[in-house]
Amino acid sequence: MMKALRQEAAKLLQEKRAALIIGFAEREGHPALFISKPEDCERLFYDVSCRQNLAAYLSKPEVSARRPVAIVASLAALRSLVVLTAESQAAPGQVLALAVDKDAFLGTFDVAGAAELLRSKYPDLGPEKALLERVGELSKKSVVERAAFWAEEFAKCTRCYACRAACPGCYCARCIVEKNAPQWVSTAALGHGNYSWNIMRAFHQSGRCTLCGACEAACPQGLPLMVLNAALDREALEEFGARPGYDPEGKPVIGSWSAEDDHSYMR
Amino acid sequence: MKTIEIGRFSDLAQALSTAGYRVAAPVDDGGVVRFKEWTKGREIALGAVPVDSVKDFLFPRSEVVARFALEEAGAFTPVPVERFAPKTVALGVRPCDAAALAALDAVFNWDYRDGSYNARRAATTVVSLACAKADAHCFCISVGGAPDGTAGADAILRPADGGSKLVFEALSDKGRLLEAMVSDGQAVPDAPAALKKRFDPAAVGRWLAANFESPFWKEAALACLGCGACAYACPVCHCFDLQDESDRKECRRLRNWDSCGFGLFTLHASGHNPRPDQSARWRQRVMHKFSIYPQKFKTLACTGCGRCARLCQAGMAIAETCERIEALGR
Ligand code: SF4
Ligand code: SF4
Ligand code: SF4
């Protein structure tokens, strides 16, 4: 698998279909690796312990300046690429994916190809079983108990915004948490400010999150962010039929409106 | 000689607590070891370097520094802010975190003597724990520290008898006040962790001072995603942001941690940003620690704790950057 990935990456650079490859390094933690010379592709690595979602780099100005770019993309990262395209954040034709799934290299895809691959071969990606079980257990608790659970978790948050930096979906040039005229979210890394921040971020990802897990992996304080993401993913699916990352032209559920929506709450 | 059985370490925390001290110590908090307030019955986790450091007790992540009561539209009166500086013993502080206090003391007493920092610093007794083990990210030895270094500590605990005991040694008057709480005993101290010097910070500083515009920075910072994980975990990083927040009754001026890694850190109201990209921000982080700080305060702003590298999702490792810089300067 690694051999095929390395060969294909080198070929993309040789044929000038990509000027920059973003993959994973072999060293501890398998961080992102940036390659622009074909011979350096020997250093590419992939296995399931590679936790970053490399689609997060696509909104970094230093990276877009070096397009065309190819990223090593897990299935979740492929979905992120489709989401970013749907939201006009990835220039089609300028971004390629070297698709990987566990221990298989699946080939090189442009965004349309990635969406097609996902629809035909992986049509119902969602939270893993263990994660859904945690969501299930938590939803059995009362609202008060759940609020207490999250208050305890959110109290640990230092507002380092590593989760936001890790997430391809968090590309706003100025995050709402940093707007101060007016201020929407308290900046204090304490009680209610942390509560608002974490709920707000999860909410802004609902129906857009591809469950890649990069935010939770990045959190220095070990917050169970994926429980929140998975719960919102199921809700977006059940309430709005949203399955993000399959349609490069689809509108994100949080950014669209329909006359058929349930409006009964408005009086 | 004063000794403590490892298995009875919480007894010391309990004795301190009974004597009226707030006790801060590394505790296992659902799989993450945090340096936080110890409460009765909690296990103290001496094995791992905690994600946070003693810095949090001297310079908390968010703190109210001023308060105003809003009476009617436009009218407000200042309300005095009570200073929170309880008598505290920080137990099991890593030598690198204790060493960081010199750098913090310098900046919080430079052009302005910071009242709340100094009050808490004066109320805190630092009991460090020498390291018997180090991991691949530790590099105290490269930046003038040591796994059994005593800088910044009021007392030090040294692992002894193959890790089954700790030898307590007071290093200052504050530390001597605690001596009576530790019983006499005998033990043979273990060897401290063995670490190899990875780079020479003076050589790094020399290259930095002359290479602000080097193309090195662009390439070295490509992976950095611009979060604050490194700065917030760092025992030395101390940048903060002042924010005013209000509700209908009062206005609070908050001091929150900030990080030079954030794009907003240097953004001017005009829209101009003197550090326009991540390479300029990562350069600032390295320059501040290894060039600006030593020039200004005669101390490095890095004590080699390795936290930033251990936590960074994108693998930005400051010791590795320093090694590469030293090689560039050769
Ligand atoms: S919210 Fe977390 S899991 Fe969802 S796409 Fe963003 S980084 Fe991935
Ligand atoms: S990464 Fe964790 S600690 Fe940092 S802002 Fe996100 S939730 Fe908070
Ligand atoms: S820069 Fe990194 S290694 Fe140095 S003291 Fe700060 S967190 Fe520790």
Coordinates of C-alpha atoms and ligand atoms in Angstrom, one line a residue:
Chain A
M1 CA 0.0 0.0 0.0
M2 CA 2.7 2.5 1.0
K3 CA 4.6 1.7 -2.2
A4 CA 1.6 2.5 -4.4
L5 CA 0.9 5.7 -2.4
R6 CA 4.6 6.8 -2.7
Q7 CA 4.8 6.0 -6.4
E8 CA 1.5 7.7 -7.2
A9 CA 2.5 10.9 -5.3
A10 CA 5.9 11.0 -7.1
K11 CA 4.1 10.7 -10.4
L12 CA 1.8 13.6 -9.6
L13 CA 4.8 15.8 -8.9
Q14 CA 6.7 14.6 -12.0
E15 CA 3.7 15.2 -14.3
K16 CA 3.1 18.5 -12.6
R17 CA -0.5 17.6 -11.7
A18 CA 0.5 18.7 -8.2
A19 CA 3.1 21.2 -7.0
L20 CA 2.8 20.2 -3.4
I21 CA 1.9 16.9 -1.7
I22 CA 0.7 16.9 1.9
G23 CA 0.9 13.5 3.5
F24 CA 1.9 12.0 6.8
A25 CA 5.4 11.5 8.2
E26 CA 6.7 8.3 9.6
R27 CA 8.1 9.9 12.8
E28 CA 6.3 9.7 16.1
G29 CA 2.7 11.0 16.0
H30 CA 2.7 10.9 12.2
P31 CA 2.4 14.7 11.7
A32 CA 1.8 16.3 8.3
L33 CA 4.6 16.2 5.8
F34 CA 5.0 18.6 2.9
I35 CA 6.7 17.4 -0.2
S36 CA 7.5 19.1 -3.5
K37 CA 10.3 16.8 -4.9
P38 CA 9.4 13.4 -6.3
E39 CA 12.3 11.7 -4.6
D40 CA 11.0 12.8 -1.2
C41 CA 7.8 10.8 -1.7
E42 CA 9.7 7.9 -0.2
R43 CA 9.1 9.5 3.2
L44 CA 5.3 9.3 2.9
F45 CA 3.6 7.1 5.5
Y46 CA 0.1 6.1 6.2
D47 CA -1.8 3.9 8.7
V48 CA -4.9 4.4 10.9
S49 CA -2.9 6.1 13.6
C50 CA -2.5 9.2 11.3
R51 CA -4.9 11.5 13.1
Q52 CA -4.8 14.8 11.3
N53 CA -7.3 15.7 8.7
L54 CA -5.0 17.1 6.0
A55 CA -7.9 18.9 4.3
A56 CA -7.5 21.5 7.2
Y57 CA -4.4 22.8 5.4
L58 CA -6.3 23.7 2.2
S59 CA -7.5 27.0 3.8
K60 CA -4.0 28.0 4.9
P61 CA -2.8 30.8 2.6
E62 CA 0.7 29.4 2.5
V63 CA -0.7 26.2 1.1
S64 CA -3.2 27.7 -1.4
A65 CA -0.4 29.8 -2.8
R66 CA 1.3 26.5 -3.9
R67 CA -1.6 24.9 -5.8
P68 CA -2.2 22.5 -7.3
V69 CA -2.1 20.5 -4.1
A70 CA -2.7 16.8 -3.5
I71 CA -3.5 15.6 0.0
V72 CA -3.4 12.1 1.4
A73 CA -7.0 11.6 2.4
S74 CA -8.8 9.1 4.5
L75 CA -12.5 8.5 3.8
A76 CA -13.4 11.2 6.3
A77 CA -10.9 13.6 4.7
L78 CA -12.4 12.9 1.3
R79 CA -15.8 13.9 2.6
S80 CA -14.2 17.1 4.0
L81 CA -12.9 17.8 0.6
V82 CA -16.4 17.5 -0.8
V83 CA -17.8 19.7 1.9
L84 CA -15.2 22.4 1.3
T85 CA -16.0 22.3 -2.4
A86 CA -19.7 22.6 -1.8
E87 CA -18.9 25.6 0.4
S88 CA -16.7 27.2 -2.3
Q89 CA -13.6 26.7 -0.2
A90 CA -11.6 24.3 -2.3
A91 CA -10.8 25.3 -5.9
P92 CA -12.0 22.4 -8.1
G93 CA -9.2 21.3 -10.4
Q94 CA -6.6 22.6 -8.0
V95 CA -7.0 20.0 -5.3
L96 CA -6.4 16.2 -5.7
A97 CA -6.8 13.5 -3.1
L98 CA -4.6 10.5 -2.7
A99 CA -7.3 8.4 -1.2
V100 CA -6.5 5.8 1.5
D101 CA -8.7 3.6 3.6
K102 CA -7.1 1.7 6.5
D103 CA -4.4 -0.3 4.7
A104 CA -5.5 0.2 1.1
F105 CA -4.5 2.9 -1.3
L106 CA -7.5 3.7 -3.4
G107 CA -6.0 5.9 -6.1
T108 CA -6.0 9.6 -7.1
F109 CA -9.2 11.5 -7.3
D110 CA -10.4 14.9 -8.1
V111 CA -13.4 16.2 -6.1
A112 CA -16.0 14.9 -8.5
G113 CA -14.2 11.5 -8.5
A114 CA -14.0 11.5 -4.7
A115 CA -17.7 12.1 -4.4
E116 CA -18.5 9.4 -6.9
L117 CA -16.2 6.9 -5.0
L118 CA -17.9 7.7 -1.7
R119 CA -21.4 7.4 -3.2
S120 CA -20.8 4.1 -4.9
K121 CA -18.6 2.3 -2.4
Y122 CA -19.2 4.0 1.0
P123 CA -22.7 5.4 0.8
D124 CA -23.5 5.4 4.5
L125 CA -20.4 6.5 6.5
G126 CA -21.3 7.6 10.0
P127 CA -20.1 7.4 13.6
E128 CA -18.5 4.2 14.7
K129 CA -20.5 1.8 16.8
A130 CA -18.6 2.5 20.1
L131 CA -19.2 6.2 19.6
L132 CA -22.9 5.7 19.0
E133 CA -23.1 3.7 22.1
R134 CA -21.6 6.5 24.1
V135 CA -24.1 8.9 22.6
G136 CA -26.9 6.4 23.4
E137 CA -25.8 6.1 27.0
L138 CA -25.6 9.8 27.4
S139 CA -29.0 10.5 25.9
K140 CA -30.6 8.1 28.4
K141 CA -29.6 10.5 31.1
S142 CA -31.8 13.4 32.2
V143 CA -31.2 16.9 30.8
V144 CA -29.9 18.0 34.1
E145 CA -27.4 15.1 34.3
R146 CA -26.3 15.7 30.7
A147 CA -25.8 19.4 31.4
A148 CA -23.7 18.5 34.4
F149 CA -21.6 16.0 32.4
W150 CA -20.8 18.6 29.8
A151 CA -20.2 21.4 32.3
E152 CA -17.5 19.2 33.9
E153 CA -15.9 18.4 30.6
F154 CA -16.1 22.0 29.3
A155 CA -14.6 23.3 32.5
K156 CA -11.3 21.7 31.4
C157 CA -11.2 23.7 28.1
T158 CA -8.4 26.3 28.0
R159 CA -9.7 27.9 24.8
C160 CA -6.5 27.0 23.0
Y161 CA -8.6 26.5 19.8
A162 CA -6.5 23.5 18.8
C163 CA -9.8 21.8 17.9
R164 CA -10.8 24.6 15.6
A165 CA -7.3 24.7 14.0
A166 CA -7.5 20.9 13.4
C167 CA -10.9 21.0 11.7
P168 CA -11.2 21.6 7.9
G169 CA -14.7 22.9 8.5
C170 CA -13.4 25.7 10.7
Y171 CA -12.0 28.0 8.1
C172 CA -13.6 31.4 9.0
A173 CA -11.1 34.2 8.8
R174 CA -12.5 35.5 12.0
C175 CA -14.3 33.0 14.2
I176 CA -17.5 34.2 15.9
V177 CA -15.8 33.6 19.2
E178 CA -13.4 36.4 18.4
K179 CA -16.0 38.9 17.3
N180 CA -16.3 41.6 19.9
A181 CA -18.7 44.2 18.4
P182 CA -21.0 42.8 19.6
Q183 CA -19.4 40.0 21.6
W184 CA -21.4 36.8 21.2
V185 CA -19.4 34.4 23.3
S186 CA -17.5 35.2 26.5
T187 CA -13.8 35.0 26.0
A188 CA -13.1 33.8 29.6
A189 CA -11.9 30.2 29.7
L190 CA -14.3 29.6 32.4
G191 CA -17.8 28.1 33.0
H192 CA -20.4 29.6 30.7
G193 CA -18.0 31.0 28.2
N194 CA -16.5 27.6 27.7
Y195 CA -20.0 26.1 27.5
S196 CA -21.0 28.5 24.8
W197 CA -17.8 28.1 22.9
N198 CA -17.9 24.3 22.7
I199 CA -21.6 24.1 21.9
M200 CA -21.3 26.8 19.4
R201 CA -18.4 25.2 17.6
A202 CA -20.2 21.8 17.5
F203 CA -23.4 23.4 16.3
H204 CA -21.6 25.2 13.5
Q205 CA -20.3 21.8 12.4
S206 CA -23.7 20.0 12.5
G207 CA -24.5 18.5 9.1
R208 CA -20.9 19.5 7.9
C209 CA -18.8 17.5 10.2
T210 CA -17.3 14.4 8.6
L211 CA -16.4 12.6 11.9
C212 CA -12.7 12.6 11.1
G213 CA -11.9 12.9 14.8
A214 CA -9.1 15.4 14.3
C215 CA -10.5 17.9 16.7
E216 CA -10.7 15.4 19.6
A217 CA -7.2 14.1 18.8
A218 CA -5.9 17.6 18.9
C219 CA -7.5 18.6 22.2
P220 CA -4.7 18.8 24.8
Q221 CA -7.3 18.5 27.6
G222 CA -8.9 15.3 26.3
L223 CA -12.4 16.6 25.9
P224 CA -14.8 14.0 24.4
L225 CA -15.6 16.2 21.4
M226 CA -16.6 13.3 19.2
V227 CA -19.6 12.5 21.4
L228 CA -21.0 15.9 20.7
N229 CA -20.2 15.6 17.0
A230 CA -21.7 12.2 16.6
A231 CA -24.9 13.2 18.4
L232 CA -25.3 16.2 16.1
D233 CA -24.5 14.1 13.0
R234 CA -27.3 11.7 13.9
E235 CA -29.7 14.6 14.5
A236 CA -28.8 16.3 11.2
L237 CA -29.4 12.9 9.4
E238 CA -32.6 12.1 11.1
E239 CA -34.2 15.6 11.0
F240 CA -32.9 16.9 7.7
G241 CA -31.5 13.8 5.8
A242 CA -28.1 15.5 5.9
R243 CA -25.2 13.3 5.0
P244 CA -22.3 15.7 4.5
G245 CA -19.5 15.1 2.1
Y246 CA -21.3 13.2 -0.7
D247 CA -22.4 16.0 -3.0
P248 CA -20.0 18.8 -4.1
E249 CA -23.0 20.9 -5.0
G250 CA -25.1 20.2 -2.0
K251 CA -25.9 23.0 0.4
P252 CA -24.9 22.5 4.0
V253 CA -27.9 22.0 6.2
I254 CA -26.9 24.8 8.6
G255 CA -26.7 27.3 5.7
S256 CA -29.9 26.5 3.8
W257 CA -33.6 27.0 4.3
S258 CA -36.6 25.3 2.9
A259 CA -40.3 26.2 2.9
E260 CA -41.0 22.5 3.8
D261 CA -39.0 22.9 7.1
D262 CA -41.0 22.5 10.3
H263 CA -41.9 26.0 11.3
S264 CA -44.3 25.1 14.1
Y265 CA -41.9 26.5 16.7
M266 CA -42.5 30.0 15.3
R267 CA -45.5 31.7 16.8
Chain B
M1 CA 17.5 12.9 56.2
K2 CA 13.8 13.4 55.5
T3 CA 12.0 10.7 53.6
I4 CA 8.5 9.8 52.3
E5 CA 7.2 6.4 51.2
I6 CA 5.8 6.8 47.7
G7 CA 2.7 4.9 48.7
R8 CA 2.1 7.4 51.5
F9 CA 2.6 10.5 49.4
S10 CA -1.0 11.7 49.7
D11 CA -0.4 11.8 53.5
L12 CA 1.9 14.8 52.9
A13 CA -0.8 16.5 50.8
Q14 CA -3.3 15.8 53.5
A15 CA -0.9 17.2 56.2
L16 CA -0.4 20.4 54.2
S17 CA -4.1 20.7 53.6
T18 CA -4.8 20.3 57.3
A19 CA -2.1 23.0 58.0
G20 CA -4.2 25.4 55.9
Y21 CA -2.4 25.2 52.5
R22 CA -4.1 24.9 49.2
V23 CA -2.4 22.0 47.6
A24 CA -1.7 21.8 43.9
A25 CA -0.4 18.5 42.5
P26 CA -0.4 16.3 39.4
V27 CA -3.6 14.3 39.5
D28 CA -5.1 11.7 37.1
D29 CA -8.2 13.3 35.7
G30 CA -9.9 10.6 33.6
G31 CA -6.8 9.6 31.8
V32 CA -5.3 13.1 31.5
V33 CA -2.7 14.0 34.1
R34 CA -3.4 17.6 35.1
F35 CA -1.6 19.9 37.6
K36 CA -4.6 21.0 39.6
E37 CA -5.9 21.6 43.1
W38 CA -5.7 18.4 45.2
T39 CA -8.7 17.3 47.1
K40 CA -8.9 14.6 49.8
G41 CA -8.8 11.1 48.6
R42 CA -7.3 11.9 45.2
E43 CA -4.4 9.9 43.9
I44 CA -1.3 12.0 43.1
A45 CA 0.1 10.9 39.7
L46 CA 3.9 11.4 40.0
G47 CA 4.8 9.3 37.0
A48 CA 3.8 11.5 34.0
V49 CA 4.5 15.1 33.1
P50 CA 1.1 16.8 33.5
V51 CA -0.5 18.6 30.6
D52 CA -0.6 21.8 32.6
S53 CA 2.1 23.3 34.9
V54 CA 2.4 25.3 38.1
K55 CA 2.1 28.4 35.8
D56 CA -1.7 28.0 36.0
F57 CA -1.6 28.7 39.7
L58 CA 0.4 31.9 39.4
F59 CA -1.1 33.2 36.1
P60 CA -4.5 31.6 35.6
R61 CA -6.0 31.2 32.1
S62 CA -8.7 33.8 32.8
E63 CA -8.8 36.3 35.7
V64 CA -10.9 39.3 36.4
V65 CA -8.6 42.3 36.9
A66 CA -11.1 45.1 37.2
R67 CA -14.8 45.3 37.9
F68 CA -17.4 48.1 37.4
A69 CA -21.0 48.2 38.6
L70 CA -23.4 49.6 36.1
E71 CA -26.0 51.7 37.8
E72 CA -28.0 53.4 35.1
A73 CA -27.3 54.1 31.5
G74 CA -23.8 55.5 31.3
A75 CA -23.1 55.5 35.0
F76 CA -20.7 53.1 36.5
T77 CA -18.6 52.8 39.7
P78 CA -15.4 50.8 40.1
V79 CA -15.8 47.8 42.4
P80 CA -12.6 46.6 44.1
V81 CA -11.5 43.2 42.9
E82 CA -10.5 40.8 45.6
R83 CA -7.1 39.4 45.0
F84 CA -7.0 35.6 45.0
A85 CA -3.7 34.6 46.5
P86 CA -4.3 31.7 49.0
K87 CA -1.3 30.1 50.7
T88 CA -0.4 27.3 48.4
V89 CA 2.0 24.4 48.2
A90 CA 2.7 23.2 44.7
L91 CA 3.8 19.6 45.1
G92 CA 5.6 17.5 42.6
V93 CA 6.5 20.3 40.2
R94 CA 8.9 19.2 37.5
P95 CA 12.3 20.8 37.6
C96 CA 11.7 22.4 34.2
D97 CA 8.5 24.0 35.5
A98 CA 10.2 25.3 38.6
A99 CA 13.0 26.7 36.4
A100 CA 10.4 28.5 34.4
L101 CA 9.6 30.7 37.4
A102 CA 12.7 32.8 36.9
A103 CA 11.5 33.7 33.4
L104 CA 8.0 34.5 34.7
D105 CA 9.3 36.6 37.6
A106 CA 11.4 38.6 35.1
V107 CA 8.5 39.6 32.8
F108 CA 6.0 40.2 35.6
N109 CA 8.4 42.6 37.3
W110 CA 9.9 44.4 34.4
D111 CA 8.2 47.7 33.4
Y112 CA 5.3 47.0 35.7
R113 CA 5.1 45.0 38.9
D114 CA 2.2 42.7 38.4
G115 CA 0.2 42.7 41.6
S116 CA -1.8 39.5 41.3
Y117 CA 1.1 37.5 39.9
N118 CA 3.5 38.6 42.6
A119 CA 0.9 38.1 45.4
R120 CA 0.4 34.5 44.3
R121 CA 4.0 33.9 43.7
A122 CA 4.8 35.1 47.3
A123 CA 2.0 32.8 48.7
T124 CA 3.3 29.8 46.8
T125 CA 5.8 27.2 48.0
V126 CA 7.3 25.2 45.2
V127 CA 8.2 21.6 46.0
S128 CA 9.7 20.0 42.9
L129 CA 10.2 16.4 42.0
A130 CA 13.5 15.3 40.4
C131 CA 12.9 13.2 37.3
A132 CA 14.1 9.6 37.4
K133 CA 12.8 9.2 33.8
A134 CA 12.6 11.4 30.8
D135 CA 10.9 10.9 27.5
A136 CA 12.0 11.7 23.9
H137 CA 10.6 15.2 24.1
C138 CA 12.4 16.3 27.3
F139 CA 15.4 18.5 26.7
C140 CA 16.0 20.5 29.9
I141 CA 19.7 19.6 29.7
S142 CA 20.0 21.5 26.4
V143 CA 18.7 24.8 27.8
G144 CA 20.6 25.0 31.1
G145 CA 18.4 22.8 33.3
A146 CA 18.7 19.3 34.6
P147 CA 16.4 16.4 35.6
D148 CA 17.4 17.1 39.2
G149 CA 17.8 20.9 38.8
T150 CA 16.8 23.0 41.8
A151 CA 16.3 26.4 40.2
G152 CA 13.0 28.0 41.3
A153 CA 12.2 25.3 43.9
D154 CA 11.8 25.9 47.7
A155 CA 12.3 22.2 48.3
I156 CA 13.0 19.2 46.1
L157 CA 11.9 15.6 46.3
R158 CA 14.4 13.1 45.0
P159 CA 13.3 9.5 44.1
A160 CA 15.2 7.0 46.2
D161 CA 15.5 3.3 46.9
G162 CA 14.5 2.3 43.3
G163 CA 11.5 4.7 43.3
S164 CA 9.9 3.4 46.5
K165 CA 10.8 6.5 48.5
L166 CA 11.4 10.2 48.1
V167 CA 14.1 12.2 49.9
F168 CA 12.9 15.7 50.9
E169 CA 15.4 18.5 50.8
A170 CA 14.6 22.0 51.8
L171 CA 16.2 24.7 49.6
S172 CA 14.8 28.0 51.0
D173 CA 13.1 29.4 54.1
K174 CA 9.7 28.6 52.6
G175 CA 10.8 25.0 52.0
R176 CA 12.2 24.7 55.6
L177 CA 8.7 25.5 56.9
L178 CA 7.5 22.2 55.6
E179 CA 10.4 20.1 57.0
A180 CA 8.5 19.3 60.2
M181 CA 5.8 17.5 58.1
V182 CA 8.2 15.0 56.7
S183 CA 9.6 12.2 58.9
D184 CA 13.2 11.3 59.4
G185 CA 14.4 8.2 57.6
Q186 CA 17.2 6.7 55.4
A187 CA 17.2 6.1 51.7
V188 CA 19.7 6.0 48.8
P189 CA 18.8 8.5 46.1
D190 CA 18.3 7.1 42.6
A191 CA 20.2 8.4 39.6
P192 CA 18.4 11.2 37.8
A193 CA 17.2 10.7 34.2
A194 CA 20.1 10.6 31.7
L195 CA 19.7 13.1 28.9
K196 CA 21.9 14.0 26.0
K197 CA 22.5 17.7 25.1
R198 CA 20.8 18.3 21.7
F199 CA 21.8 21.8 20.8
D200 CA 23.6 24.9 22.1
P201 CA 21.1 27.7 22.8
A202 CA 23.8 30.3 22.5
A203 CA 24.6 29.2 18.9
V204 CA 20.8 29.1 18.2
G205 CA 20.5 32.7 19.5
R206 CA 23.3 33.9 17.4
W207 CA 21.8 32.5 14.2
L208 CA 18.4 33.9 15.1
A209 CA 19.7 37.4 15.7
A210 CA 21.1 37.5 12.2
N211 CA 18.5 35.6 10.2
F212 CA 15.1 37.2 10.6
E213 CA 14.5 37.1 6.8
S214 CA 15.8 33.6 6.2
P215 CA 13.8 31.4 3.8
F216 CA 14.1 28.7 6.5
W217 CA 11.0 30.1 8.3
K218 CA 8.6 29.7 5.4
E219 CA 9.4 26.0 5.1
A220 CA 9.8 25.3 8.8
A221 CA 6.3 26.6 9.6
L222 CA 4.3 25.0 6.8
A223 CA 2.7 22.4 9.2
C224 CA 1.8 24.9 11.9
L225 CA -2.0 25.3 12.1
G226 CA -1.9 28.3 14.3
C227 CA -3.6 27.2 17.5
G228 CA -2.6 28.0 21.1
A229 CA -1.9 24.5 22.4
C230 CA 1.9 25.1 22.6
A231 CA 1.7 28.5 24.3
Y232 CA -1.0 27.5 26.8
A233 CA 0.8 24.4 27.8
C234 CA 4.2 26.1 28.1
P235 CA 5.4 26.9 31.6
V236 CA 7.0 30.1 30.4
C237 CA 4.6 31.6 27.8
H238 CA 2.8 34.4 29.5
C239 CA 1.1 36.6 26.8
F240 CA -2.3 37.8 27.7
D241 CA -5.2 39.7 26.2
L242 CA -7.4 42.1 28.0
Q243 CA -11.1 41.9 27.2
D244 CA -14.1 43.8 28.6
E245 CA -17.3 41.8 29.1
S246 CA -20.5 43.1 30.6
D247 CA -24.0 42.2 31.5
R248 CA -26.8 44.5 32.7
K249 CA -25.3 44.7 36.2
E250 CA -21.6 45.0 35.7
C251 CA -18.6 45.2 33.5
R252 CA -15.6 42.9 34.0
R253 CA -12.1 43.4 32.6
L254 CA -10.6 40.0 32.0
R255 CA -7.1 38.9 31.5
N256 CA -7.1 35.8 29.3
W257 CA -4.1 33.8 28.0
D258 CA -3.2 34.7 24.5
S259 CA -0.8 33.1 22.0
C260 CA 1.5 34.5 19.3
G261 CA 0.4 31.6 17.2
F262 CA -3.0 33.1 16.6
G263 CA -3.5 35.2 13.5
L264 CA -5.4 37.8 15.5
F265 CA -2.6 38.3 18.0
T266 CA -0.9 41.1 16.1
L267 CA -3.9 42.2 13.9
H268 CA -4.2 46.0 14.0
A269 CA -7.6 47.7 14.0
S270 CA -6.6 49.1 10.5
G271 CA -6.6 45.6 9.1
H272 CA -2.8 45.5 8.8
N273 CA -1.0 42.5 10.3
P274 CA 2.7 42.9 10.9
R275 CA 2.9 39.1 11.2
P276 CA 0.8 38.2 8.2
D277 CA 1.4 34.5 8.0
Q278 CA 2.2 31.5 10.1
S279 CA 5.9 31.5 9.3
A280 CA 6.1 35.0 10.8
R281 CA 4.3 33.8 13.9
W282 CA 6.3 30.6 14.4
R283 CA 9.5 32.7 13.9
Q284 CA 8.3 35.0 16.7
R285 CA 7.8 32.0 19.0
V286 CA 11.3 30.7 18.4
M287 CA 12.9 34.2 18.4
H288 CA 11.2 35.3 21.6
K289 CA 12.3 32.2 23.4
F290 CA 15.9 31.9 22.2
S291 CA 17.0 35.4 21.2
I292 CA 14.8 38.3 22.4
Y293 CA 14.3 36.9 26.0
P294 CA 17.9 36.1 26.7
Q295 CA 18.9 39.5 25.4
K296 CA 16.4 41.3 27.5
F297 CA 16.2 39.2 30.7
K298 CA 19.4 37.1 30.5
T299 CA 17.4 34.0 30.6
L300 CA 15.9 31.7 28.0
A301 CA 12.1 31.5 27.7
C302 CA 12.2 27.8 27.2
T303 CA 13.1 25.3 29.9
G304 CA 12.9 22.1 27.8
C305 CA 9.8 20.6 29.3
G306 CA 8.8 19.3 25.8
R307 CA 5.1 19.9 26.4
C308 CA 4.6 21.9 23.2
A309 CA 6.0 19.1 21.1
R310 CA 4.2 16.4 23.0
L311 CA 0.9 18.1 22.4
C312 CA 1.3 19.6 18.9
Q313 CA -1.1 17.9 16.5
A314 CA 1.0 19.0 13.6
G315 CA 4.4 17.8 15.0
M316 CA 6.0 21.2 15.5
A317 CA 8.9 20.4 17.7
I318 CA 10.9 23.3 19.1
A319 CA 14.0 21.3 20.0
E320 CA 14.2 19.9 16.5
T321 CA 13.8 23.4 15.1
C322 CA 16.7 24.5 17.3
E323 CA 18.9 21.6 16.1
R324 CA 18.2 22.6 12.5
I325 CA 19.0 26.2 13.3
E326 CA 22.3 25.2 14.9
A327 CA 23.2 23.2 11.9
L328 CA 22.4 26.2 9.6
G329 CA 24.7 28.4 11.7
R330 CA 27.7 26.0 11.3
Ligands
SF4_1 S1 -15.7 18.8 13.9 FE1 -14.0 17.5 14.4 S2 -14.7 15.5 13.6 FE2 -16.0 17.0 12.6 S3 -14.9 17.5 10.7 FE3 -14.2 19.0 12.2 S4 -12.3 18.1 13.1 FE4 -13.4 16.4 12.0
SF4_2 S1 -8.8 21.9 21.8 FE1 -9.8 21.3 23.7 S2 -9.0 22.8 25.2 FE2 -8.5 23.7 23.2 S3 -10.3 25.0 22.7 FE3 -10.8 23.0 21.8 S4 -12.0 21.9 23.4 FE4 -10.9 23.7 24.4
SF4_3 S1 8.8 26.2 24.5 FE1 8.0 24.1 24.6 S2 9.7 22.9 25.5 FE2 10.2 25.1 25.9 S3 9.3 25.5 27.9 FE3 7.7 26.0 26.5 S4 6.4 24.2 26.3 FE4 8.4 23.6 27.3

